[in-house]
Short mmCIF file of C-alpha atoms in Angstrom, two decimals:
data_model
loop_
_atom_site.label_atom_id
_atom_site.label_comp_id
_atom_site.label_asym_id
_atom_site.label_seq_id
_atom_site.Cartn_x
_atom_site.Cartn_y
_atom_site.Cartn_z
CA UNK A 1 101.28 -12.51 280.64
CA UNK A 2 98.89 -11.99 283.34
CA UNK A 3 96.15 -9.31 282.96
CA UNK A 4 92.84 -8.51 282.06
CA UNK A 5 93.20 -10.61 279.25
CA UNK A 6 93.63 -13.91 281.48
CA UNK A 7 90.82 -12.84 283.70
CA UNK A 8 87.34 -14.92 282.78
CA UNK A 9 84.11 -13.74 281.81
CA UNK A 10 82.48 -16.34 283.90
CA UNK A 11 83.51 -18.04 286.94
CA UNK A 12 85.08 -21.47 286.59
CA UNK A 13 87.81 -23.39 288.21
CA UNK A 14 90.76 -20.60 288.04
CA UNK A 15 94.66 -21.28 288.55
CA UNK A 16 96.55 -18.98 290.81
CA UNK A 17 97.42 -16.46 288.50
CA UNK A 18 93.84 -16.04 287.51
CA UNK A 19 93.61 -17.62 284.07
CA UNK A 20 91.18 -20.30 283.80
CA UNK A 21 92.42 -23.45 284.25
CA UNK A 22 91.22 -26.67 281.82
CA UNK A 23 88.62 -26.99 280.12
CA UNK A 24 85.53 -29.39 281.03
CA UNK A 25 86.12 -32.91 279.61
CA UNK A 26 83.95 -33.71 276.86
CA UNK A 27 83.49 -29.70 276.00
CA UNK A 28 83.29 -29.13 272.20
CA UNK A 29 87.05 -28.11 270.56
CA UNK A 30 87.00 -24.93 268.20
CA UNK A 31 89.98 -23.61 266.40
CA UNK A 32 90.93 -20.17 265.95
CA UNK A 33 93.35 -19.08 263.13
CA UNK A 34 95.37 -15.88 264.39
CA UNK A 35 96.88 -14.41 267.57
CA UNK A 36 95.87 -10.72 267.39
CA UNK A 37 94.16 -8.68 269.61
CA UNK A 38 90.52 -10.06 268.32
CA UNK A 39 91.76 -13.88 268.70
CA UNK A 40 92.75 -13.33 271.94
CA UNK A 41 89.46 -11.64 272.97
CA UNK A 42 87.59 -14.31 271.20
CA UNK A 43 89.72 -17.37 272.72
CA UNK A 44 89.09 -16.21 276.33
CA UNK A 45 85.65 -15.36 275.47
CA UNK A 46 85.03 -19.07 274.16
CA UNK A 47 86.91 -20.70 277.18
CA UNK A 48 84.55 -18.82 279.62
CA UNK A 49 81.82 -20.11 278.10
CA UNK A 50 82.63 -23.99 278.29
CA UNK A 51 84.77 -24.53 274.65
CA UNK A 52 87.88 -26.15 274.52
CA UNK A 53 90.07 -23.74 272.26
CA UNK A 54 93.06 -24.61 270.30
CA UNK A 55 94.83 -21.75 269.06
CA UNK A 56 96.57 -21.74 265.30
CA UNK A 57 99.84 -19.32 265.53
CA UNK A 58 102.89 -19.19 263.22
CA UNK A 59 105.09 -18.82 266.61
CA UNK A 60 103.42 -20.28 269.13
CA UNK A 61 106.22 -20.08 271.78
CA UNK A 62 105.61 -16.24 271.68
CA UNK A 63 101.88 -16.12 271.50
CA UNK A 64 100.98 -18.93 274.50
CA UNK A 65 101.69 -16.23 277.19
CA UNK A 66 98.77 -14.10 275.55
CA UNK A 67 96.21 -16.43 275.82
CA UNK A 68 94.19 -17.87 278.79
CA UNK A 69 96.35 -21.17 280.04
CA UNK A 70 93.09 -23.29 279.48
CA UNK A 71 93.63 -22.45 275.52
CA UNK A 72 95.97 -24.41 273.61
CA UNK A 73 98.58 -22.67 271.51
CA UNK A 74 99.81 -24.72 268.80
CA UNK A 75 101.16 -24.36 265.24
CA UNK A 76 98.36 -23.60 262.53
CA UNK A 77 98.74 -27.02 261.13
CA UNK A 78 97.85 -28.63 264.37
CA UNK A 79 95.12 -26.20 265.65
CA UNK A 80 93.02 -27.41 262.54
CA UNK A 81 93.15 -30.71 262.60
CA UNK A 82 90.36 -31.52 264.95
CA UNK A 83 88.18 -29.02 265.40
CA UNK A 84 85.38 -28.80 263.15
CA UNK A 85 84.58 -25.22 263.33
CA UNK A 86 87.05 -23.14 262.95
CA UNK A 87 87.70 -18.91 263.40
CA UNK A 88 89.87 -17.06 260.89
CA UNK A 89 90.93 -14.18 262.83
CA UNK A 90 93.56 -12.64 260.30
CA UNK A 91 93.42 -9.78 257.92
CA UNK A 92 92.13 -10.65 254.09
CA UNK A 93 95.53 -9.91 252.37
CA UNK A 94 96.86 -13.01 254.48
CA UNK A 95 94.36 -15.64 253.82
CA UNK A 96 96.41 -16.85 250.69
CA UNK A 97 98.88 -18.22 253.28
CA UNK A 98 96.63 -20.49 254.69
CA UNK A 99 95.88 -22.36 251.38
CA UNK A 100 98.75 -24.75 252.64
CA UNK A 101 96.06 -25.92 254.95
CA UNK A 102 93.51 -26.75 252.31
CA UNK A 103 93.62 -30.57 252.95
CA UNK A 104 93.27 -30.44 256.93
CA UNK A 105 90.44 -27.60 256.28
CA UNK A 106 88.53 -29.85 253.64
CA UNK A 107 85.08 -30.36 255.10
CA UNK A 108 85.27 -27.92 258.33
CA UNK A 109 83.35 -24.98 259.00
CA UNK A 110 85.25 -21.26 258.89
CA UNK A 111 84.02 -18.32 260.52
CA UNK A 112 85.33 -15.07 258.74
CA UNK A 113 85.34 -12.59 261.50
CA UNK A 114 87.59 -10.31 259.52
CA UNK A 115 86.00 -6.61 258.40
CA UNK A 116 87.76 -4.76 255.37
CA UNK A 117 88.54 -0.87 255.77
CA UNK A 118 86.45 1.51 253.46
CA UNK A 119 89.22 1.82 250.91
CA UNK A 120 89.10 -1.96 250.54
CA UNK A 121 85.24 -2.02 250.70
CA UNK A 122 85.07 0.17 247.67
CA UNK A 123 88.00 -1.31 245.71
CA UNK A 124 86.88 -5.38 246.36
CA UNK A 125 83.90 -6.40 244.47
CA UNK A 126 83.59 -9.19 246.61
CA UNK A 127 83.24 -9.49 250.26
CA UNK A 128 86.32 -11.14 252.82
CA UNK A 129 83.69 -14.14 253.40
CA UNK A 130 83.40 -14.48 249.71
CA UNK A 131 87.13 -14.36 248.64
CA UNK A 132 87.76 -16.62 251.80
CA UNK A 133 85.03 -19.28 250.04
CA UNK A 134 86.78 -18.99 246.74
CA UNK A 135 89.94 -20.03 247.98
CA UNK A 136 89.09 -22.63 250.13
CA UNK A 137 85.96 -24.25 247.98
CA UNK A 138 85.73 -27.52 249.97
CA UNK A 139 85.05 -25.73 253.40
CA UNK A 140 81.70 -23.83 254.51
CA UNK A 141 82.37 -20.18 255.18
CA UNK A 142 80.10 -18.42 257.46
CA UNK A 143 80.18 -15.01 258.44
CA UNK A 144 80.07 -13.57 261.77
CA UNK A 145 81.31 -11.95 265.03
CA UNK A 146 82.06 -8.89 262.59
CA UNK A 147 80.23 -6.47 264.48
CA UNK A 148 81.46 -7.36 267.78
CA UNK A 149 84.39 -5.40 269.34
CA UNK A 150 87.14 -7.22 271.10
CA UNK A 151 86.59 -5.00 274.46
CA UNK A 152 82.76 -6.35 274.03
CA UNK A 153 83.91 -10.15 274.09
CA UNK A 154 86.23 -9.40 276.95
CA UNK A 155 83.54 -6.95 279.24
CA UNK A 156 80.35 -9.27 278.17
CA UNK A 157 77.49 -8.46 275.62
CA UNK A 158 76.32 -6.42 278.22
CA UNK A 159 78.48 -3.36 277.27
CA UNK A 160 77.77 -3.42 273.62
CA UNK A 161 75.31 -4.92 270.86
CA UNK A 162 74.17 -8.15 271.73
CA UNK A 163 73.21 -8.84 267.98
CA UNK A 164 75.62 -11.03 265.73
CA UNK A 165 74.65 -11.28 262.25
CA UNK A 166 75.46 -14.21 260.73
CA UNK A 167 75.12 -15.51 256.56
CA UNK A 168 76.21 -18.32 254.98
CA UNK A 169 75.16 -20.96 252.62
CA UNK A 170 74.63 -23.88 254.09
CA UNK A 171 72.01 -24.09 256.88
CA UNK A 172 73.43 -26.45 259.18
CA UNK A 173 76.78 -24.64 259.28
CA UNK A 174 74.86 -21.78 260.29
CA UNK A 175 72.88 -23.49 262.79
CA UNK A 176 76.41 -24.48 264.26
CA UNK A 177 77.62 -20.83 264.88
CA UNK A 178 74.33 -19.74 266.09
CA UNK A 179 74.37 -22.21 269.05
CA UNK A 180 78.07 -20.91 269.76
CA UNK A 181 76.67 -17.75 269.54
CA UNK A 182 74.07 -18.06 272.13
CA UNK A 183 76.42 -19.64 274.32
CA UNK A 184 78.51 -17.14 274.50
CA UNK A 185 75.89 -14.92 275.67
CA UNK A 186 74.96 -13.06 272.39
CA UNK A 187 72.06 -13.00 270.06
CA UNK A 188 72.41 -14.80 266.60
CA UNK A 189 70.49 -12.82 263.73
CA UNK A 190 70.07 -14.84 259.99
CA UNK A 191 71.27 -12.47 257.22
CA UNK A 192 70.56 -14.92 254.82
CA UNK A 193 73.23 -16.32 252.19
CA UNK A 194 77.03 -15.63 252.12
CA UNK A 195 76.36 -13.05 249.51
CA UNK A 196 74.86 -11.09 252.20
CA UNK A 197 78.35 -10.50 253.66
CA UNK A 198 79.10 -7.73 251.70
CA UNK A 199 76.29 -5.80 253.78
CA UNK A 200 77.55 -7.46 256.81
CA UNK A 201 80.78 -6.31 256.15
CA UNK A 202 79.84 -2.84 255.85
CA UNK A 203 78.02 -2.35 258.86
CA UNK A 204 81.18 -1.50 260.90
CA UNK A 205 81.97 0.95 258.46
CA UNK A 206 78.76 3.28 259.13
CA UNK A 207 78.90 6.41 261.45
CA UNK A 208 74.94 6.80 262.50
CA UNK A 209 73.30 6.06 259.16
CA UNK A 210 69.67 6.36 260.43
CA UNK A 211 70.36 9.64 262.03
CA UNK A 212 71.98 11.37 258.90
CA UNK A 213 68.55 12.68 257.29
CA UNK A 214 66.80 13.37 260.84
CA UNK A 215 69.85 15.49 261.99
CA UNK A 216 70.34 17.29 258.50
CA UNK A 217 66.27 18.36 259.07
CA UNK A 218 66.69 19.57 262.99
CA UNK A 219 69.76 21.90 261.70
CA UNK A 220 67.96 23.13 258.87
CA UNK A 221 64.79 23.97 260.77
CA UNK A 222 67.04 25.40 263.59
CA UNK A 223 68.83 27.80 261.09
CA UNK A 224 65.38 28.56 259.48
CA UNK A 225 64.06 29.53 262.81
CA UNK A 226 66.98 31.20 264.09
CA UNK A 227 67.34 33.34 261.04
CA UNK A 228 63.52 34.49 261.90
CA UNK A 229 63.87 35.29 265.36
CA UNK A 230 67.15 37.06 264.56
CA UNK A 231 65.32 39.25 262.25
CA UNK A 232 62.40 39.97 265.02
CA UNK A 233 63.92 40.23 268.43
CA UNK A 234 67.76 41.62 266.64
CA UNK A 235 67.49 43.20 263.66
CA UNK A 236 63.92 44.94 263.20
CA UNK A 237 64.93 47.21 266.74
CA UNK A 238 67.90 48.27 265.63
CA UNK A 239 66.76 49.24 262.07
CA UNK A 240 63.30 50.82 263.23
CA UNK A 241 64.31 52.20 266.75
CA UNK A 242 68.28 51.68 266.80
CA UNK A 243 68.29 49.71 269.78
CA UNK A 244 71.65 47.17 270.04
CA UNK A 245 70.33 44.02 270.87
CA UNK A 246 72.65 41.84 269.22
CA UNK A 247 74.11 40.62 272.68
CA UNK A 248 70.78 38.41 272.28
CA UNK A 249 72.20 36.48 269.65
CA UNK A 250 74.29 33.81 271.96
CA UNK A 251 71.77 33.20 274.42
CA UNK A 252 68.28 34.39 274.01
CA UNK A 253 67.44 33.95 270.25
CA UNK A 254 68.85 30.31 270.85
CA UNK A 255 66.76 29.81 273.49
CA UNK A 256 63.55 31.39 271.56
CA UNK A 257 64.03 29.19 268.62
CA UNK A 258 64.89 25.76 270.64
CA UNK A 259 61.27 25.07 271.35
CA UNK A 260 59.99 26.24 267.73
CA UNK A 261 62.49 23.45 266.42
CA UNK A 262 61.42 21.07 269.19
CA UNK A 263 57.55 21.60 268.78
CA UNK A 264 58.01 21.21 264.42
CA UNK A 265 60.07 17.93 265.04
CA UNK A 266 57.57 16.29 267.52
CA UNK A 267 54.43 17.24 265.07
CA UNK A 268 56.93 15.31 262.45
CA UNK A 269 56.73 12.23 264.79
CA UNK A 270 52.61 12.09 264.58
CA UNK A 271 52.63 13.28 260.70
CA UNK A 272 53.82 10.55 258.67
CA UNK A 273 51.62 7.75 261.12
CA UNK A 274 48.32 9.81 260.41
CA UNK A 275 49.13 10.08 256.57
CA UNK A 276 49.77 6.23 256.49
CA UNK A 277 46.87 4.84 258.22
CA UNK A 278 44.75 7.77 255.83
CA UNK A 279 46.45 6.14 252.94
CA UNK A 280 45.48 2.59 254.28
CA UNK A 281 41.93 3.57 254.64
CA UNK A 282 41.77 4.92 251.23
CA UNK A 283 43.15 1.91 249.70
CA UNK A 284 41.27 -0.58 252.17
CA UNK A 285 44.17 -2.93 253.04
CA UNK A 286 47.31 -2.68 255.08
CA UNK A 287 49.22 -5.18 252.96
CA UNK A 288 49.92 -2.75 249.65
CA UNK A 289 53.51 -0.76 250.27
CA UNK A 290 53.73 2.47 251.15
CA UNK A 291 55.74 5.21 248.70
CA UNK A 292 59.33 5.14 249.35
CA UNK A 293 59.34 8.63 250.65
CA UNK A 294 56.74 8.20 253.38
CA UNK A 295 58.12 4.53 253.90
CA UNK A 296 61.85 6.33 254.82
CA UNK A 297 59.83 8.96 256.55
CA UNK A 298 58.08 6.29 259.05
CA UNK A 299 61.85 4.55 259.64
CA UNK A 300 62.91 7.79 261.01
CA UNK A 301 60.53 8.73 263.19
CA UNK A 302 62.64 7.44 266.21
CA UNK A 303 65.14 9.75 265.48
CA UNK A 304 63.49 12.94 264.90
CA UNK A 305 61.66 11.82 268.62
CA UNK A 306 65.20 11.92 270.09
CA UNK A 307 66.27 15.00 268.22
CA UNK A 308 62.80 16.71 269.18
CA UNK A 309 63.75 16.11 273.22
CA UNK A 310 67.09 16.89 272.74
CA UNK A 311 65.72 20.51 271.44
CA UNK A 312 63.62 20.43 274.46
CA UNK A 313 65.93 19.61 277.14
CA UNK A 314 68.44 22.45 276.01
CA UNK A 315 65.82 24.65 276.00
CA UNK A 316 65.11 23.89 279.39
CA UNK A 317 69.11 24.29 280.29
CA UNK A 318 68.97 27.85 278.34
CA UNK A 319 65.56 28.91 280.45
CA UNK A 320 67.70 28.18 283.88
CA UNK A 321 70.97 30.38 282.76
CA UNK A 322 68.79 33.35 281.34
CA UNK A 323 68.51 35.27 284.71
CA UNK A 324 72.58 34.79 285.30
CA UNK A 325 73.12 36.68 282.52
CA UNK A 326 74.77 40.33 282.93
CA UNK A 327 72.11 41.90 280.76
CA UNK A 328 69.54 40.23 283.12
CA UNK A 329 71.14 42.09 285.86
CA UNK A 330 71.28 45.52 284.22
CA UNK A 331 67.88 45.07 283.54
CA UNK A 332 66.89 44.86 287.07
CA UNK A 333 68.79 47.07 288.41
CA UNK A 334 67.19 49.94 285.61
CA UNK A 335 63.83 48.37 287.03
CA UNK A 336 64.55 49.12 289.81
CA UNK A 337 65.68 52.79 289.46
CA UNK A 338 62.41 53.04 287.68
CA UNK A 339 60.47 52.14 290.42
CA UNK A 340 62.24 54.42 292.56
CA UNK A 341 62.23 57.43 290.37
CA UNK A 342 58.33 56.58 289.79
CA UNK A 343 58.19 56.82 293.60
CA UNK A 344 56.27 52.75 293.34
CA UNK A 345 56.59 51.11 296.57
CA UNK A 346 55.07 47.73 295.41
CA UNK A 347 55.17 46.25 292.07
CA UNK A 348 52.88 43.22 291.81
CA UNK A 349 50.83 42.17 288.92
CA UNK A 350 48.63 39.46 289.58
CA UNK A 351 48.08 38.22 285.76
CA UNK A 352 51.89 38.16 284.82
CA UNK A 353 52.64 36.04 288.00
CA UNK A 354 50.18 33.35 287.27
CA UNK A 355 51.29 33.17 284.02
CA UNK A 356 54.53 32.86 284.68
CA UNK A 357 54.15 30.00 287.29
CA UNK A 358 51.90 27.81 284.87
CA UNK A 359 54.27 28.25 282.16
CA UNK A 360 56.89 26.89 284.30
CA UNK A 361 54.92 23.74 285.89
CA UNK A 362 53.40 23.01 282.53
CA UNK A 363 56.55 23.06 280.83
CA UNK A 364 58.42 20.71 283.75
CA UNK A 365 55.84 18.44 283.37
CA UNK A 366 55.83 18.33 279.57
CA UNK A 367 59.65 17.84 279.52
CA UNK A 368 59.41 14.99 282.14
CA UNK A 369 57.06 13.08 280.18
CA UNK A 370 58.99 13.77 276.56
CA UNK A 371 62.31 12.93 278.69
CA UNK A 372 59.73 8.89 279.74
CA UNK A 373 59.06 8.51 276.24
CA UNK A 374 62.61 8.98 275.19
CA UNK A 375 64.05 7.01 277.38
CA UNK A 376 61.70 3.89 276.80
CA UNK A 377 62.72 4.16 273.05
CA UNK A 378 65.87 3.37 273.64
CA UNK A 379 66.60 -0.15 272.92
CA UNK A 380 68.34 -1.22 276.29
CA UNK A 381 65.62 0.25 278.30
CA UNK A 382 62.94 -1.11 276.25
CA UNK A 383 64.39 -4.75 275.86
CA UNK A 384 64.27 -4.64 279.79
CA UNK A 385 60.48 -3.76 279.99
CA UNK A 386 57.63 -6.53 279.08
CA UNK A 387 54.62 -6.10 276.88
CA UNK A 388 52.54 -5.06 280.07
CA UNK A 389 55.24 -2.64 281.15
CA UNK A 390 55.52 -0.88 277.91
CA UNK A 391 51.89 -0.29 277.45
CA UNK A 392 51.28 1.40 280.58
CA UNK A 393 54.22 3.75 279.73
CA UNK A 394 52.40 4.83 276.32
CA UNK A 395 48.86 4.64 278.06
CA UNK A 396 50.48 7.02 281.21
CA UNK A 397 51.78 9.14 278.55
CA UNK A 398 49.27 9.65 275.77
CA UNK A 399 45.38 8.93 275.24
CA UNK A 400 45.20 6.33 272.55
CA UNK A 401 45.86 3.04 273.48
CA UNK A 402 48.94 1.36 271.74
CA UNK A 403 48.31 -1.43 269.32
CA UNK A 404 51.11 -3.15 266.98
CA UNK A 405 50.22 -3.31 263.65
CA UNK A 406 49.46 -6.86 263.85
CA UNK A 407 46.60 -6.25 266.02
CA UNK A 408 45.03 -4.35 263.81
CA UNK A 409 44.34 -6.82 261.03
CA UNK A 410 40.98 -7.23 261.66
CA UNK A 411 39.70 -3.07 261.72
CA UNK A 412 41.37 -0.08 260.60
CA UNK A 413 40.55 2.03 263.84
CA UNK A 414 43.29 0.53 265.72
CA UNK A 415 45.76 0.83 263.02
CA UNK A 416 44.74 4.37 263.08
CA UNK A 417 45.19 4.98 266.50
CA UNK A 418 48.55 3.23 266.43
CA UNK A 419 50.09 5.00 263.67
CA UNK A 420 49.79 8.68 265.31
CA UNK A 421 51.06 7.82 268.27
CA UNK A 422 54.75 8.99 269.73
CA UNK A 423 56.39 5.59 271.68
CA UNK A 424 58.09 2.56 270.01
CA UNK A 425 56.80 -0.39 268.94
CA UNK A 426 57.50 -2.68 265.86
CA UNK A 427 55.51 -2.62 263.06
CA UNK A 428 56.07 -3.75 259.37
CA UNK A 429 54.28 -1.12 257.37
CA UNK A 430 54.76 -1.68 253.72
CA UNK A 431 56.75 -4.78 254.71
CA UNK A 432 59.84 -2.93 256.27
CA UNK A 433 60.33 -3.71 259.63
CA UNK A 434 61.26 -0.65 261.80
CA UNK A 435 60.93 1.22 265.30
CA UNK A 436 58.43 3.80 265.52
CA UNK A 437 57.34 6.23 267.71
CA UNK A 438 53.50 5.75 268.19
CA UNK A 439 51.02 7.13 270.31
#
């Protein structure tokens, strides 16, 4: 079967069908148990990274055409005989079927790449990796690659997250798997012992966990300001003057609400840094842990800042749409009629003209600055900048010089300046690592 699954990810010698030729002699041998989508993508990535891959399948004749020609597809018992590192790419319920290979697997490194469903994660007290280790006590089990999708393995790490969490009880086994991760173009992250595998397996089950509180906060602020603007601009004129202005609800009231939410959210980006710096100055040390509420607030500053930028961008779009409304056209016609009836040939208020010109200019510049800060806070952009470039963006966007938390060990004043700023840096306040918006 020829297609995208057979195409190499790293240029090497190719066969006529576009699949990889034989792996170089002396290449490290790696085994894979399983013939599903992830196993095929994993085999393609490993072969493209210079490994000699042996795939174990219950039906090798049927599965051979799905793998690159450089990968050897054979029976499971033959696939585990020579490799020292074997990827277990089967579901948890099929682990017990591998027990017949216990003798051949003794002393080898098993890399568990499986993920439980949400129901399985809640039902089982032990992780898939821990369950696999209990079935094969003579093997060393390492949890890895469960957060990487089959598509990311096919397309390369540039199209997905480069980080691969790894956990296991044997440092040598984790080191061997980490070297493979590096060779495949990813970045290994040591998560500790195998007991952490339950936490690692829960990562793919989460849906934007760091955004829940900031999003609810933004929605709450939007509802409050929208209700206030509705009462002031729509309900009050209707009650007092019997003027029907309910047509303002979809666009005008929303446009008035968005900048209020953006301003408050942006202030909430600065405020926790000021409180943290003041608390450090009062305590006289930065090595005491922050209160939990402040620690969580600091960790959510990046998300709050991006939501502030989102509201500001929506406000700009809504503002451009205001002249397109039918009600605006009627207002212009009515104004022209009133001008004719009043026998006025020229209507020009210098103060209002200058005020609007300055308002639009400052608004565009402010949105551009906020856009720059928001874009540079994205990991894909921030990782492409060196420290000097990153510092230049921060200095060009705000007046205090950015400093990392480690740079402020000798004085509290740099810590105060860094804690109050809205560009992301890595800090360790309260012994918790997180990306924050710092000026």
